[in-house]
Short mmCIF file of C-alpha atoms in Angstrom, two decimals:
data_model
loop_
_atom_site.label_atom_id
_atom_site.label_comp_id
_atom_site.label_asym_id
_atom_site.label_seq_id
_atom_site.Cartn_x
_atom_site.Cartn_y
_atom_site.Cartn_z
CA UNK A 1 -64.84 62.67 -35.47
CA UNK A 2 -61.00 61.41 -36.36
CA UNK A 3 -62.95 59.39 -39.41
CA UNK A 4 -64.15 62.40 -40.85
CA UNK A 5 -61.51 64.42 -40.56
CA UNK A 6 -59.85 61.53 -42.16
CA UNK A 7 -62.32 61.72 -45.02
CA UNK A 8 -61.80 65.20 -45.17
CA UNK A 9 -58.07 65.38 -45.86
CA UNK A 10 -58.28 62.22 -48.27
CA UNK A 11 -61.31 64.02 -50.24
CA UNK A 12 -58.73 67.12 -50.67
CA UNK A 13 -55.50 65.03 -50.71
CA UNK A 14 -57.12 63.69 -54.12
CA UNK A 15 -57.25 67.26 -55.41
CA UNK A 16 -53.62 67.87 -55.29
CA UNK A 17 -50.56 67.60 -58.36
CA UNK A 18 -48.76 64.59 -59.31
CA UNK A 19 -45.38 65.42 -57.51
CA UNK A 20 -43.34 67.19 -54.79
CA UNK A 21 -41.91 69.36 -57.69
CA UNK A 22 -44.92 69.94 -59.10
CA UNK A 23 -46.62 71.86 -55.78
CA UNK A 24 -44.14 74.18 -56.54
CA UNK A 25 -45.18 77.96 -57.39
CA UNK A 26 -43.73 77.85 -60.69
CA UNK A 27 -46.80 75.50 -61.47
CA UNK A 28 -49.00 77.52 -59.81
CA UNK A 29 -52.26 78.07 -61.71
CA UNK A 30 -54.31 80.14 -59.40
CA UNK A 31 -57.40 80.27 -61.27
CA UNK A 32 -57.18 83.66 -62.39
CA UNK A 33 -57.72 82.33 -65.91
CA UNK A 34 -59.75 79.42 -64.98
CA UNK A 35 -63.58 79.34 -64.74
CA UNK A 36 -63.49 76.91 -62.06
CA UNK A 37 -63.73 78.68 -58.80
CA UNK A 38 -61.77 75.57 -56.99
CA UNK A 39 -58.53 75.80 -58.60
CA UNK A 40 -55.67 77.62 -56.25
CA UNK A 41 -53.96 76.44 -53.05
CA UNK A 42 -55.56 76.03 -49.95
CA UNK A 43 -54.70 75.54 -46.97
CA UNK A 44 -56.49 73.39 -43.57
CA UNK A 45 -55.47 73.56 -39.57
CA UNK A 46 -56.85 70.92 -37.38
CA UNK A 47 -56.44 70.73 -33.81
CA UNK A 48 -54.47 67.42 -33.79
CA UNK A 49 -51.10 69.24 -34.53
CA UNK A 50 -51.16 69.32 -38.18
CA UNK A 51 -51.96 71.18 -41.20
CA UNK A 52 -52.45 70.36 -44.83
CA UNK A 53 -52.33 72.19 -48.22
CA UNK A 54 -53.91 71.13 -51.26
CA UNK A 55 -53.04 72.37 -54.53
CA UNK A 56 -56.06 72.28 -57.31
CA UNK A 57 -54.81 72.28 -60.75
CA UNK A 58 -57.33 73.94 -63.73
CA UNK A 59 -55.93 70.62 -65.82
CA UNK A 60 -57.97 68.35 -62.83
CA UNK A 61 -54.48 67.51 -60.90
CA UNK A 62 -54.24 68.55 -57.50
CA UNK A 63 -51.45 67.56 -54.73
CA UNK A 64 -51.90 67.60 -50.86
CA UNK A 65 -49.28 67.82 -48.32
CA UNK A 66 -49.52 67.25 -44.55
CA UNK A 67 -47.52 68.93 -42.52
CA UNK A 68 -46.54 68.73 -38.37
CA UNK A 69 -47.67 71.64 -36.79
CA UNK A 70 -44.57 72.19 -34.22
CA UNK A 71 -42.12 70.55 -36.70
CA UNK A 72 -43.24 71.29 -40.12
CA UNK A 73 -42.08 68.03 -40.98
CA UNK A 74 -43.69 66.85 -43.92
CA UNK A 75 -46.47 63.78 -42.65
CA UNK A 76 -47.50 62.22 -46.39
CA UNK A 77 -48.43 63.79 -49.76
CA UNK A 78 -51.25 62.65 -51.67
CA UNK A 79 -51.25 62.93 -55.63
CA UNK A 80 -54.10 62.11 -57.87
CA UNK A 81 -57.01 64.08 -60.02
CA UNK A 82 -60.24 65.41 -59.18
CA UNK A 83 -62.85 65.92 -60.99
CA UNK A 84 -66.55 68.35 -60.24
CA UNK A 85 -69.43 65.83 -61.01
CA UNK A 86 -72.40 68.55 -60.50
CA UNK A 87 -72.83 72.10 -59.14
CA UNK A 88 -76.07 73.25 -57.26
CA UNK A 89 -75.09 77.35 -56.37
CA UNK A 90 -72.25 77.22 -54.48
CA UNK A 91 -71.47 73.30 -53.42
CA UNK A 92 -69.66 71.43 -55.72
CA UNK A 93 -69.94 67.42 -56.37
CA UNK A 94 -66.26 66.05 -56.64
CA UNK A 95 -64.46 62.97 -57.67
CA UNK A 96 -61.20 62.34 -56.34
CA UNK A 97 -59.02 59.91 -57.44
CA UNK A 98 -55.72 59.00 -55.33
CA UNK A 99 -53.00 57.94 -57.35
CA UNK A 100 -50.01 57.76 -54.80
CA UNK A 101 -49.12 58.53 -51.52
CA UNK A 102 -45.27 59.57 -50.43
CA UNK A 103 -44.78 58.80 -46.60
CA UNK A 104 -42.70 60.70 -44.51
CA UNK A 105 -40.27 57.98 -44.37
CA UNK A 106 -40.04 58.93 -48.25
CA UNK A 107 -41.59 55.64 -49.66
CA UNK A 108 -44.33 56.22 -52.36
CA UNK A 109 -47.05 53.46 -52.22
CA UNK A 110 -49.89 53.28 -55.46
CA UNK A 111 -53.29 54.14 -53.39
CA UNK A 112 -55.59 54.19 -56.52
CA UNK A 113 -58.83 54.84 -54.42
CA UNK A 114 -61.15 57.06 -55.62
CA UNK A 115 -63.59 59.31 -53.42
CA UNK A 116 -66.68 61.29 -53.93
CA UNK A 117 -67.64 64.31 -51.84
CA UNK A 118 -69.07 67.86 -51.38
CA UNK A 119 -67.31 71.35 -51.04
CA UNK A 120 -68.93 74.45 -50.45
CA UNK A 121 -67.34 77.60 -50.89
CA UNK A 122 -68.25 80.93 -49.13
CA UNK A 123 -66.78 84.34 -48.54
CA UNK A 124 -65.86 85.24 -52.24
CA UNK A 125 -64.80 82.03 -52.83
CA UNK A 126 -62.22 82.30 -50.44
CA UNK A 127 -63.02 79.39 -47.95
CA UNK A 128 -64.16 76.09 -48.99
CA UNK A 129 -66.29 73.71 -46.50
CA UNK A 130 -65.90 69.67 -47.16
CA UNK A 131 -68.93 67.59 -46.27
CA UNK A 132 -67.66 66.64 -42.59
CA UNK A 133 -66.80 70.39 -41.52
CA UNK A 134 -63.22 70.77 -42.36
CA UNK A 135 -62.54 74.54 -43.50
CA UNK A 136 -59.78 75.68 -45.94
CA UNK A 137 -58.84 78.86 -46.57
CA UNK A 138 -57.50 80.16 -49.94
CA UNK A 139 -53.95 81.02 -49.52
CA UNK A 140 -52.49 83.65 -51.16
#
């Protein structure tokens, strides 16, 4: 079960921006002009303690932050592009590809992996379903 949730968060952490400064709302592109229905900030709680947001960029960026639950201390951020292979209703193919990863000691290793999965969104686009079960709510 810890594998997929694993998968789950990496699939997403590929969908986030390029840089800490660059999750920040003054970047935000919430889709409101975008015909891709994945492109906002969303947000995941798990019951291990920790939560994650991923930020999906119209321009195919997207940058994913774990958090500590009781803490709030930042756990890693993932950077990288994604990008929707194929669309069948409401689940979407993606690509992600995962560029770097900051630790929470701060150090930024190259990952360069790249990941393919399935998200299906439901409730007016408003919550998004990865392949292993994982459920992220639009924020905002």
């Amino acid at each position: 079960m810890k594998t997929f949730k694993l998968i789950g968060v990496a699939l997403l952490t590929v969908l986030m921006c390029v840089g800490f400064s660059s999750c920040s709302k003054s970047d935000d592109d919430n889709g409101g002009s975008s015909s891709n229905p994945l492109v906002g900030t969303w947000e995941l709680s798990d019951e291990d303690g920790y939560y994650s947001t991923v930020e999906l960029k119209a321009d195919g960026s997207y940058c994913q932050i774990e958090y500590h639950r009781t803490t709030d201390n930042i756990q890693r951020i993932d950077k990288g592009t994604y990008k929707i292979l194929s669309v069948n209703g409401n689940t979407y193919e993606v690509s992600i590809y995962i560029k770097e990863r900051q630790k929470s000691s701060g150090e930024i290793v190259t990952v360069n992996k790249e990941q393919t999965g399935f998200l299906t969104l439901s409730n007016n686009n408003n919550t998004m379903t990865s392949e292993n079960g994982n459920i992220w709510k639009r924020k905002k």
